[in-house]
XYZ file of N, CA and C in Angstrom:
783
model
N 121.823 96.608 97.864
C 120.405 97.032 98.380
C 119.262 96.038 97.871
N 118.305 95.820 98.576
C 117.301 95.025 98.065
C 116.362 95.867 97.171
N 115.442 95.297 96.235
C 114.609 95.968 95.467
C 113.255 95.443 95.463
N 112.430 96.242 95.323
C 110.957 95.684 95.195
C 110.717 95.674 93.809
N 109.564 94.354 93.393
C 109.370 94.278 92.046
C 107.749 94.079 91.957
N 107.196 95.274 92.274
C 105.567 95.094 92.329
C 104.993 96.121 91.491
N 103.711 96.066 91.557
C 102.942 97.117 90.758
C 103.166 98.375 91.148
N 102.957 99.557 90.438
C 102.991 100.689 90.842
C 102.019 101.181 91.887
N 102.276 101.767 92.964
C 101.289 102.292 93.971
C 100.600 103.543 93.696
N 99.576 103.661 93.596
C 98.921 104.959 93.160
C 97.905 105.369 94.249
N 97.285 106.539 94.083
C 96.053 106.954 94.893
C 94.917 106.192 94.745
N 94.805 105.520 93.598
C 93.807 104.837 93.161
C 93.601 103.396 93.784
N 94.745 102.733 93.898
C 94.932 101.547 94.393
C 95.518 101.238 95.618
N 95.900 102.332 96.394
C 96.905 102.025 97.425
C 95.820 101.474 98.612
N 94.672 101.834 98.818
C 93.519 101.566 99.712
C 93.441 99.737 99.510
N 93.297 99.612 98.172
C 92.923 97.984 97.836
C 94.143 97.126 98.295
N 95.323 97.777 97.990
C 96.685 96.755 98.418
C 96.836 96.875 99.837
N 96.689 98.127 100.369
C 97.147 98.016 102.043
C 95.898 98.630 102.644
N 95.070 98.068 103.072
C 93.686 98.497 103.883
C 93.796 99.149 105.049
N 95.395 99.047 105.559
C 95.534 99.903 106.698
C 96.034 101.135 106.523
N 96.051 101.599 105.335
C 96.337 102.794 104.870
C 95.149 103.904 104.725
N 95.272 105.152 105.457
C 94.225 105.800 105.268
C 94.463 106.956 104.183
N 93.416 106.936 103.053
C 93.570 107.857 101.969
C 93.493 109.521 102.481
N 93.391 109.708 103.527
C 93.337 111.061 104.035
C 94.689 111.129 104.983
N 95.342 112.239 104.774
C 96.348 112.886 105.654
C 95.803 113.324 107.147
N 95.545 112.544 108.196
C 94.869 112.942 109.130
C 95.646 112.638 110.432
N 95.701 113.551 111.439
C 96.441 112.872 112.752
C 95.606 112.056 113.495
N 94.191 111.888 113.333
C 93.580 111.077 114.069
C 93.689 109.599 113.658
N 94.517 109.302 112.493
C 94.405 107.962 111.936
C 95.518 107.286 112.913
N 94.825 106.038 113.467
C 95.825 105.323 114.169
C 95.449 103.913 113.941
N 96.431 103.062 113.989
C 96.317 101.306 114.049
C 96.975 100.827 115.013
N 95.782 99.948 115.826
C 96.441 99.292 117.056
C 97.675 98.776 116.951
N 98.719 98.921 117.897
C 99.901 98.181 117.928
C 99.981 96.982 118.887
N 98.887 96.435 119.403
C 98.826 95.531 120.564
C 98.805 94.142 119.646
N 99.554 93.810 118.709
C 99.835 92.802 118.151
C 101.013 92.126 118.117
N 100.899 90.692 117.849
C 102.386 89.959 118.080
C 103.629 90.435 117.305
N 103.264 91.499 116.490
C 104.433 92.057 115.694
C 105.377 92.632 116.695
N 105.052 93.384 117.830
C 105.614 94.287 118.652
C 105.770 93.505 120.030
N 105.632 92.512 120.043
C 105.941 91.758 121.466
C 107.076 91.652 121.668
N 107.502 92.172 122.920
C 108.835 92.007 123.508
C 109.777 93.307 123.075
N 109.357 94.361 122.631
C 109.966 95.473 122.254
C 109.616 96.532 123.473
N 110.658 97.475 123.333
C 110.511 98.631 124.305
C 109.261 99.361 124.375
N 108.846 99.554 125.640
C 107.214 100.214 125.718
C 107.140 101.533 124.900
N 108.145 102.524 125.143
C 108.256 103.645 124.333
C 108.485 103.671 122.992
N 109.231 102.661 122.441
C 109.445 102.433 121.111
C 108.087 102.076 120.291
N 107.279 100.892 121.099
C 106.048 100.520 120.568
C 105.057 101.691 120.510
N 105.172 102.687 121.480
C 104.289 103.802 121.373
C 104.545 104.751 120.132
N 105.896 104.781 119.717
C 106.237 105.532 118.477
C 105.743 104.847 117.344
N 105.436 103.802 117.138
C 105.158 103.030 116.151
C 103.533 103.303 115.860
N 103.020 104.139 116.680
C 101.681 104.742 116.317
C 101.844 105.856 115.308
N 102.682 106.581 115.501
C 102.966 107.946 114.765
C 102.466 107.589 113.221
N 102.015 108.597 112.686
C 101.481 108.439 111.250
C 102.352 109.083 110.143
N 103.017 108.104 109.437
C 103.815 108.446 108.187
C 102.927 108.883 106.827
N 103.732 109.460 106.129
C 103.087 110.068 104.977
C 103.405 108.979 103.766
N 102.329 108.179 103.223
C 102.419 107.462 102.352
C 102.537 107.944 100.838
N 103.226 107.401 100.049
C 103.877 108.234 98.843
C 103.315 107.182 97.604
N 103.310 108.052 96.316
C 103.708 107.273 95.212
C 104.929 107.344 94.800
N 105.489 106.758 93.705
C 106.922 106.610 93.290
C 107.631 108.255 93.077
N 106.665 109.081 92.541
C 107.027 110.511 92.446
C 106.920 111.279 93.557
N 106.926 110.872 94.840
C 106.766 111.729 96.284
C 105.635 112.184 96.325
N 104.438 111.856 95.573
C 103.144 112.594 95.958
C 102.341 111.750 97.129
N 102.024 112.569 98.186
C 101.452 111.890 98.980
C 99.966 111.339 98.587
N 99.708 110.061 98.819
C 98.434 109.485 98.492
C 97.931 108.804 99.705
N 98.295 109.148 101.006
C 97.519 108.586 102.323
C 98.465 108.780 103.412
N 98.040 108.010 104.465
C 99.014 107.881 105.561
C 98.788 106.606 106.355
N 99.715 106.236 107.119
C 99.798 104.902 107.634
C 100.669 105.082 108.850
N 100.373 104.170 109.841
C 101.350 104.193 111.126
C 102.677 103.631 110.657
N 103.537 104.323 111.434
C 105.079 103.871 111.224
C 105.204 102.444 111.545
N 104.343 101.522 112.190
C 104.680 100.196 112.113
C 104.239 99.414 110.828
N 103.114 100.131 110.293
C 102.598 99.438 108.952
C 103.720 99.801 107.924
N 104.142 101.133 107.834
C 105.327 101.305 106.874
C 106.407 100.547 106.771
N 106.854 100.205 108.129
C 108.081 99.543 108.241
C 107.858 98.177 108.358
N 106.920 97.224 108.142
C 106.767 96.048 108.028
C 107.244 95.407 106.733
N 108.121 94.491 106.554
C 108.782 94.248 105.453
C 107.701 93.385 104.348
N 106.487 92.725 105.019
C 105.377 92.606 104.079
C 104.884 93.574 103.434
N 104.828 94.798 103.791
C 104.369 95.819 103.130
C 105.476 96.458 102.289
N 106.600 96.334 102.646
C 107.534 96.977 101.590
C 107.745 96.171 100.653
N 107.821 94.862 100.950
C 107.922 93.942 99.585
C 106.766 94.063 98.440
N 105.586 94.723 99.079
C 104.582 94.862 98.178
C 104.585 96.432 97.620
N 105.622 97.169 97.924
C 105.630 98.445 97.193
C 105.346 99.621 98.159
N 104.781 99.393 99.491
C 104.568 100.694 100.221
C 105.699 101.681 100.500
N 105.340 102.780 100.298
C 106.455 103.908 100.227
C 106.131 105.206 101.131
N 107.153 105.446 101.823
C 106.878 106.681 103.019
C 107.753 107.713 102.566
N 107.582 108.967 103.141
C 108.597 110.050 103.472
C 109.658 109.955 104.525
N 110.621 110.646 104.272
C 111.388 110.665 105.495
C 112.364 111.404 105.310
N 113.364 112.010 106.324
C 114.440 112.711 106.259
C 115.647 112.516 106.897
N 116.919 113.064 106.573
C 118.192 112.738 107.170
C 118.771 113.900 107.368
N 118.989 114.113 108.504
C 119.878 115.445 108.854
C 121.310 115.255 109.130
N 122.191 116.164 108.594
C 123.564 116.026 108.771
C 123.951 117.451 109.308
N 124.239 117.272 110.610
C 124.478 118.529 111.281
C 126.124 118.624 111.401
N 126.573 119.723 111.170
C 128.071 119.983 111.279
C 128.110 121.131 112.113
N 129.352 121.097 112.935
C 129.731 122.195 113.980
C 130.544 123.118 113.084
N 131.102 124.087 113.822
C 131.799 125.411 113.172
C 133.206 124.711 112.680
N 133.663 123.697 113.287
C 134.809 123.073 112.771
C 134.747 121.940 111.557
N 133.364 122.061 111.147
C 132.996 121.205 110.000
C 132.985 119.964 110.366
N 132.940 119.455 111.564
C 132.799 117.974 111.876
C 131.354 117.601 111.849
N 131.040 116.400 111.512
C 129.813 115.824 111.466
C 129.392 115.062 112.652
N 128.004 115.531 113.201
C 127.738 114.864 114.344
C 126.953 113.501 114.117
N 127.605 112.563 114.578
C 126.796 111.188 114.332
C 126.006 110.479 115.650
N 125.293 109.922 115.490
C 124.613 108.935 116.664
C 124.574 107.629 116.416
N 124.728 106.922 117.629
C 124.446 105.526 117.674
C 123.143 104.892 118.113
N 122.445 104.579 117.134
C 121.175 104.136 117.924
C 120.922 103.444 119.149
N 119.813 103.621 119.866
C 119.704 102.965 121.251
C 119.513 101.371 120.822
N 119.809 100.603 121.728
C 119.309 99.165 121.578
C 117.964 99.052 121.649
N 117.089 99.882 122.205
C 115.662 99.805 122.463
C 114.995 100.109 120.943
N 115.938 100.569 119.953
C 115.032 100.830 118.666
C 114.601 99.563 118.051
N 113.477 99.578 117.427
C 112.894 98.519 116.933
C 113.546 98.093 115.418
N 113.796 99.264 114.928
C 114.683 98.860 113.393
C 115.926 99.622 113.561
N 117.165 98.712 113.176
C 118.473 99.123 113.112
C 119.013 99.451 114.429
N 118.681 98.913 115.342
C 119.322 99.045 116.722
C 120.774 98.868 116.707
N 121.378 99.819 117.493
C 122.704 99.766 117.886
C 123.864 100.392 116.653
N 123.163 100.695 115.717
C 123.818 101.168 114.345
C 124.472 102.490 114.595
N 125.467 103.034 113.861
C 125.818 104.390 113.804
C 125.270 104.873 112.476
N 124.992 106.017 112.588
C 124.174 106.879 111.359
C 124.396 108.347 111.761
N 123.801 109.081 110.633
C 124.101 110.401 110.736
C 123.335 111.073 111.839
N 123.427 112.583 111.838
C 122.871 113.348 113.235
C 121.293 112.637 113.498
N 120.469 112.635 112.519
C 119.126 112.528 112.953
C 118.332 111.976 111.762
N 117.683 110.826 111.848
C 116.899 110.204 110.665
C 115.524 109.838 111.155
N 114.464 110.748 110.442
C 113.117 109.914 110.736
C 112.257 110.448 109.769
N 110.904 110.792 110.135
C 109.938 111.072 109.216
C 109.076 112.185 109.536
N 108.810 112.881 108.570
C 107.454 113.925 108.847
C 106.368 113.278 108.819
N 105.509 113.818 109.886
C 104.234 113.209 110.022
C 103.052 113.407 109.081
N 101.877 112.793 108.994
C 100.792 113.174 108.196
C 99.997 114.118 109.129
N 100.280 115.165 109.396
C 99.690 116.201 110.179
C 100.124 117.646 109.488
N 99.082 118.627 109.714
C 99.312 119.861 109.493
C 100.781 120.479 109.691
N 101.378 120.917 108.785
C 102.626 121.586 108.770
C 103.784 120.785 108.587
N 103.655 119.535 108.372
C 104.704 118.523 108.015
C 104.380 117.870 106.937
N 103.188 117.979 106.052
C 102.871 117.211 104.985
C 103.318 118.426 103.765
N 103.231 118.054 102.544
C 103.248 119.065 101.558
C 103.260 117.935 100.071
N 102.423 118.534 99.191
C 102.153 117.772 98.016
C 103.165 118.256 96.864
N 103.584 119.654 96.937
C 104.556 120.121 95.995
C 105.983 120.103 96.811
N 106.932 120.287 96.161
C 108.530 120.071 96.621
C 108.495 121.066 97.797
N 108.220 122.506 97.173
C 108.473 123.702 98.298
C 107.858 123.495 99.804
N 106.559 122.890 99.628
C 105.742 122.794 101.169
C 106.367 121.335 101.753
N 106.676 120.531 101.000
C 107.095 119.188 101.347
C 108.574 119.378 102.148
N 109.474 120.382 101.487
C 110.947 120.673 102.091
C 110.652 121.590 103.328
N 109.592 122.420 103.172
C 109.553 123.176 104.645
C 108.751 122.195 105.843
N 107.788 121.042 105.383
C 107.426 120.113 106.299
C 108.524 119.206 106.835
N 109.529 118.866 106.126
C 110.606 117.952 106.666
C 111.657 118.802 107.562
N 111.688 120.133 107.415
C 112.721 121.095 108.191
C 111.742 121.346 109.670
N 110.470 121.283 109.414
C 109.980 121.562 110.837
C 109.787 120.078 111.483
N 109.565 118.947 110.918
C 110.166 117.552 111.490
C 111.330 117.506 112.024
N 112.470 117.987 111.275
C 113.807 117.940 111.834
C 113.932 118.669 112.907
N 113.200 119.809 112.980
C 113.521 120.661 114.274
C 112.880 119.602 115.655
N 111.772 119.000 115.245
C 110.969 118.064 116.256
C 111.852 117.011 116.771
N 112.361 116.344 115.806
C 113.054 115.023 116.001
C 114.614 115.261 116.697
N 115.025 116.471 116.081
C 116.610 116.830 116.982
C 116.300 117.043 118.520
N 115.180 117.697 118.852
C 114.876 117.931 120.141
C 114.427 116.614 120.805
N 113.724 115.978 120.145
C 113.263 114.575 120.932
C 114.196 113.558 121.026
N 115.313 113.513 120.077
C 116.426 112.418 120.096
C 117.494 113.022 120.784
N 117.924 114.250 120.462
C 119.128 114.780 120.901
C 119.166 115.886 121.949
N 117.985 116.363 122.418
C 117.811 117.446 123.099
C 118.211 118.826 122.388
N 118.410 118.735 121.305
C 118.810 120.252 120.464
C 117.506 121.077 120.421
N 117.681 122.415 120.908
C 116.685 123.279 121.111
C 116.295 123.772 119.582
N 115.162 124.213 119.191
C 114.937 124.788 117.890
C 115.695 125.976 117.701
N 115.827 126.777 118.910
C 116.407 128.120 118.489
C 118.052 127.604 117.937
N 118.601 126.575 118.274
C 119.749 126.381 117.783
C 119.653 126.029 116.461
N 118.801 125.520 115.949
C 118.723 124.693 114.509
C 117.343 125.538 113.775
N 117.473 126.734 113.457
C 116.389 127.584 112.852
C 116.025 126.902 111.677
N 114.860 127.260 111.203
C 114.342 126.639 109.931
C 114.952 127.116 108.807
N 115.416 128.319 108.713
C 115.987 129.058 107.662
C 117.652 128.593 107.460
N 117.983 128.021 108.543
C 119.444 127.286 108.506
C 119.780 125.988 107.895
N 118.676 125.424 107.821
C 118.635 124.139 107.074
C 118.762 124.124 105.472
N 119.647 123.481 105.046
C 120.037 123.414 103.426
C 119.373 122.119 103.028
N 118.257 122.101 102.158
C 117.692 120.940 101.219
C 118.601 120.647 100.115
N 119.187 119.472 100.184
C 120.130 119.249 98.899
C 119.283 118.224 97.848
N 118.823 116.965 98.463
C 118.207 116.217 97.465
C 117.284 115.234 98.158
N 116.581 114.388 97.088
C 115.970 113.286 97.627
C 116.375 111.728 97.352
N 116.476 110.860 98.177
C 117.038 109.775 97.665
C 115.878 108.652 97.896
N 115.709 107.801 97.010
C 114.638 106.771 96.992
C 115.362 105.511 97.229
N 115.307 104.674 98.416
C 115.928 103.357 98.749
C 114.978 102.663 99.410
N 115.525 101.296 99.514
C 114.897 100.266 100.459
C 116.002 99.592 100.912
N 115.808 99.052 102.307
C 116.705 98.301 103.138
C 115.753 97.618 104.201
N 116.225 96.200 104.079
C 115.566 95.283 105.197
C 116.530 95.841 106.807
N 115.742 95.654 107.722
C 116.439 95.511 108.998
C 116.894 94.347 109.520
N 115.761 93.512 109.492
C 115.752 92.087 109.713
C 114.865 91.505 108.999
N 114.148 90.202 109.455
C 113.215 89.539 108.756
C 111.774 90.188 108.687
N 111.838 90.951 109.552
C 110.339 91.542 110.050
C 110.138 93.081 109.461
N 111.280 93.961 109.718
C 111.091 95.393 109.555
C 112.365 95.660 108.504
N 112.030 97.066 108.094
C 112.569 97.607 107.218
C 112.440 99.035 106.836
N 113.038 99.489 105.675
C 112.851 100.930 105.336
C 112.491 100.852 103.723
N 111.229 101.692 103.215
C 111.401 102.070 102.035
C 110.788 103.438 101.990
N 111.899 104.182 101.602
C 111.673 105.691 101.796
C 111.992 106.604 100.630
N 111.364 107.872 100.519
C 111.998 108.872 99.802
C 112.693 109.894 100.784
N 113.857 109.852 101.066
C 114.471 110.592 101.986
C 114.968 111.846 101.530
N 114.661 112.918 102.261
C 115.074 114.213 102.170
C 116.240 114.610 102.826
N 117.296 114.958 102.065
C 118.654 115.261 102.746
C 118.814 116.677 103.058
N 118.874 116.936 104.259
C 119.333 118.243 105.042
C 120.497 118.232 105.553
N 121.188 119.542 105.142
C 122.486 119.893 105.841
C 122.224 121.121 106.752
N 122.787 121.261 108.023
C 122.817 122.361 108.715
C 124.308 122.435 109.427
N 124.569 123.759 109.457
C 125.839 124.078 110.135
C 125.239 124.774 111.346
N 125.890 124.191 112.736
C 125.529 125.043 113.808
C 126.401 124.246 115.078
N 126.597 125.074 116.188
C 127.170 124.510 117.312
C 125.979 124.350 118.259
N 125.666 123.251 118.744
C 124.516 122.834 119.567
C 124.907 122.237 120.926
N 123.892 122.179 121.735
C 124.130 121.681 123.008
C 123.104 120.345 122.878
N 123.885 119.444 123.557
C 123.035 118.135 123.522
C 122.679 117.576 124.702
N 121.390 117.072 124.847
C 120.893 116.531 125.936
C 120.362 115.034 125.455
N 120.903 114.205 125.446
C 120.681 113.088 124.513
C 119.469 112.127 125.165
N 118.451 111.734 124.646
C 117.340 110.812 124.848
C 118.083 109.404 124.814
N 118.388 108.595 125.973
C 118.961 107.372 126.037
C 117.922 106.397 125.214
N 116.790 106.637 125.294
C 115.762 105.909 124.689
C 115.981 105.714 123.005
N 116.661 106.613 122.815
C 116.758 106.979 120.968
C 118.536 106.706 120.799
N 119.245 107.295 121.444
C 120.768 107.057 121.322
C 121.444 106.858 122.224
N 122.441 106.002 122.047
C 123.251 105.362 123.121
C 124.780 106.047 123.240
N 124.917 106.716 122.079
C 126.179 107.486 121.959
C 126.211 108.615 120.739
N 126.977 109.523 120.844
C 127.333 110.523 119.784
C 128.729 110.788 119.670
N 129.183 111.405 118.495
C 130.353 111.591 118.251
C 130.492 112.521 117.132
N 131.286 113.461 117.267
C 131.648 114.471 116.144
C 132.844 114.092 115.447
N 132.771 113.885 114.127
C 133.993 113.321 113.300
C 134.188 114.386 112.136
N 135.531 114.248 111.706
C 136.032 114.902 110.356
C 135.857 113.540 109.274
N 135.787 114.277 108.071
C 135.670 113.197 107.157
C 136.677 112.108 107.301
N 137.953 112.420 107.436
C 138.790 111.239 107.584
C 138.454 110.258 108.787
N 138.000 110.818 109.771
C 137.799 110.157 110.926
C 136.663 109.269 110.650
N 135.784 109.541 109.638
C 134.414 108.814 109.398
C 134.817 107.908 108.623
N 135.751 108.067 107.532
C 136.336 106.861 106.781
C 137.144 105.976 107.619
N 137.824 106.117 108.654
C 138.247 105.387 109.820
C 137.511 104.487 110.186
N 136.078 105.020 110.657
C 135.123 104.265 111.307
C 134.702 103.329 110.392
N 134.385 103.431 109.119
C 133.885 102.328 108.031
C 134.821 101.317 107.859
N 136.132 101.512 108.137
C 137.012 100.433 108.113
C 137.043 99.516 109.295
N 136.439 100.027 110.280
C 136.462 99.138 111.629
C 135.364 98.229 111.521
N 135.575 96.727 111.329
C 134.650 95.759 111.178
C 133.683 95.746 112.184
N 134.102 96.093 113.562
C 133.339 95.916 114.805
C 132.020 96.988 114.725
N 132.074 98.050 113.891
C 131.071 98.942 113.863
C 130.168 98.689 112.755
N 128.807 98.880 113.040
C 127.777 98.812 112.232
C 127.050 99.988 111.764
N 126.697 100.153 110.525
C 126.124 101.591 110.199
C 124.779 101.151 109.565
N 123.865 102.120 109.585
C 122.589 102.177 108.958
C 122.596 102.140 107.326
N 121.720 101.336 106.749
C 122.238 101.141 105.313
C 121.764 102.322 104.597
N 121.064 103.387 104.906
C 120.841 104.737 104.347
C 122.027 105.561 104.414
N 122.520 105.624 105.473
C 123.812 106.312 105.899
C 125.030 105.726 105.168
N 125.171 104.445 105.136
C 126.194 103.892 104.503
C 126.144 104.364 102.679
N 124.926 103.999 102.352
C 124.535 104.413 101.026
C 124.804 105.789 100.636
N 124.555 106.768 101.533
C 125.001 108.200 101.273
C 126.295 108.398 101.216
N 126.918 107.876 102.177
C 128.499 108.058 102.334
C 129.238 107.463 101.041
N 128.813 106.471 100.606
C 129.296 105.925 99.439
C 129.265 106.462 98.211
N 128.208 107.275 98.002
C 127.784 107.979 96.655
C 127.923 109.586 96.749
N 127.648 109.946 97.930
C 127.335 111.558 97.743
C 127.908 112.472 98.982
N 127.993 111.761 100.110
C 128.212 112.982 101.122
C 129.647 113.421 101.338
N 130.942 112.761 100.981
C 132.036 113.483 100.869
C 132.266 114.242 99.922
N 131.741 114.392 98.793
C 131.690 115.481 97.654
C 131.090 116.438 98.281
N 129.710 116.463 99.136
C 129.040 117.492 99.544
C 130.084 118.165 100.636
N 130.620 117.267 101.469
C 131.278 117.759 102.725
C 132.479 118.707 102.374
N 132.957 118.487 101.014
C 134.276 119.218 100.563
C 133.766 120.633 100.378
N 132.494 120.691 100.049
C 131.743 122.164 99.503
C 131.143 122.639 100.550
N 131.425 122.227 101.906
C 130.419 122.691 103.007
C 130.577 124.202 103.458
N 132.035 124.568 103.140
C 132.604 126.103 103.270
C 132.376 126.833 101.878
N 131.924 126.277 100.880
C 131.825 127.058 99.629
C 131.464 126.185 98.592
N 130.441 126.578 97.875
C 130.087 125.756 96.532
C 128.721 124.769 96.872
N 128.459 124.691 98.110
C 127.269 123.891 98.121
C 126.157 124.121 97.565
N 125.923 125.344 97.246
C 124.819 125.994 96.449
C 124.514 124.909 95.226
N 125.633 124.595 94.540
C 125.355 123.929 93.218
C 124.725 122.430 93.616
N 124.774 122.010 94.720
C 123.898 120.695 95.115
C 122.550 120.894 95.663
N 122.153 121.963 95.770
C 121.015 122.218 96.660
C 119.814 122.493 95.969
N 118.748 122.167 96.496
C 117.408 122.255 95.877
C 117.298 121.574 94.493
N 117.843 120.325 94.576
C 117.699 119.310 93.532
C 116.374 118.808 93.418
N 115.699 119.175 92.237
C 114.427 118.563 91.917
C 114.208 117.162 91.402
N 115.362 116.330 91.181
C 115.296 115.001 90.576
C 115.469 114.167 92.057
N 114.653 113.255 92.064
C 114.813 111.957 92.788
C 115.777 111.090 92.537
N 116.747 110.857 93.361
C 117.896 109.860 93.221
C 117.319 108.527 93.453
N 117.282 107.710 92.322
C 116.617 106.438 92.638
C 117.889 105.355 92.980
N 117.865 104.869 94.286
C 119.117 103.884 94.470
C 118.377 102.515 94.889
N 117.421 102.036 94.269
C 116.655 100.854 94.515
C 116.263 100.487 93.254
């Protein structure tokens, strides 16, 4: 994985280092996306780059907000800009994990296989949080929103109280020369049998897999996987999966951020 070797980003210096960051978490904050950075991409995916992410310091404290575009430019990532994210792992009653293959229209990591849903809580009321408890509630609400947007899963099938927060992972990964990720990623497990109505602008394919079937997929050189999903699988996922039907509690509500960059 790539690493960043820059000065620490704080509430005091974030505006100086990144003028496009808003020091207030406000839904009205927008930065124009009508620039050459987004020329040639899908219109709907360009629109989504105006969504407002939560800018963090290294300890997961919100210090501002910036558009998804600003947060995902490698020029900013290489200077240390960090934002909050979540990764949902949804298992059915047969303990199979639901995967999605990202759409070709996606600006970052197109066509790659990944976990059920990966996205960002927004810098809006209900999805932010300065302390861990409210931050976890915020990412659960965001998870409901994005499961519906990407896969058509109704929130009645993925209740807030059914999500299990495990831990946070701090990682950095380039997508190409222009875009990438630098996130503190909240890991959410949920067990539910759901109905899918996949948004083709978000996902081109879905698949339920057992642990052994996922290992077989990783051995297929023709398949590509998102770096965060691969990182989680190589370090933590299969151990958690083994305890899905008993003992998962020992891994839940971890207060330590796992540094993987």
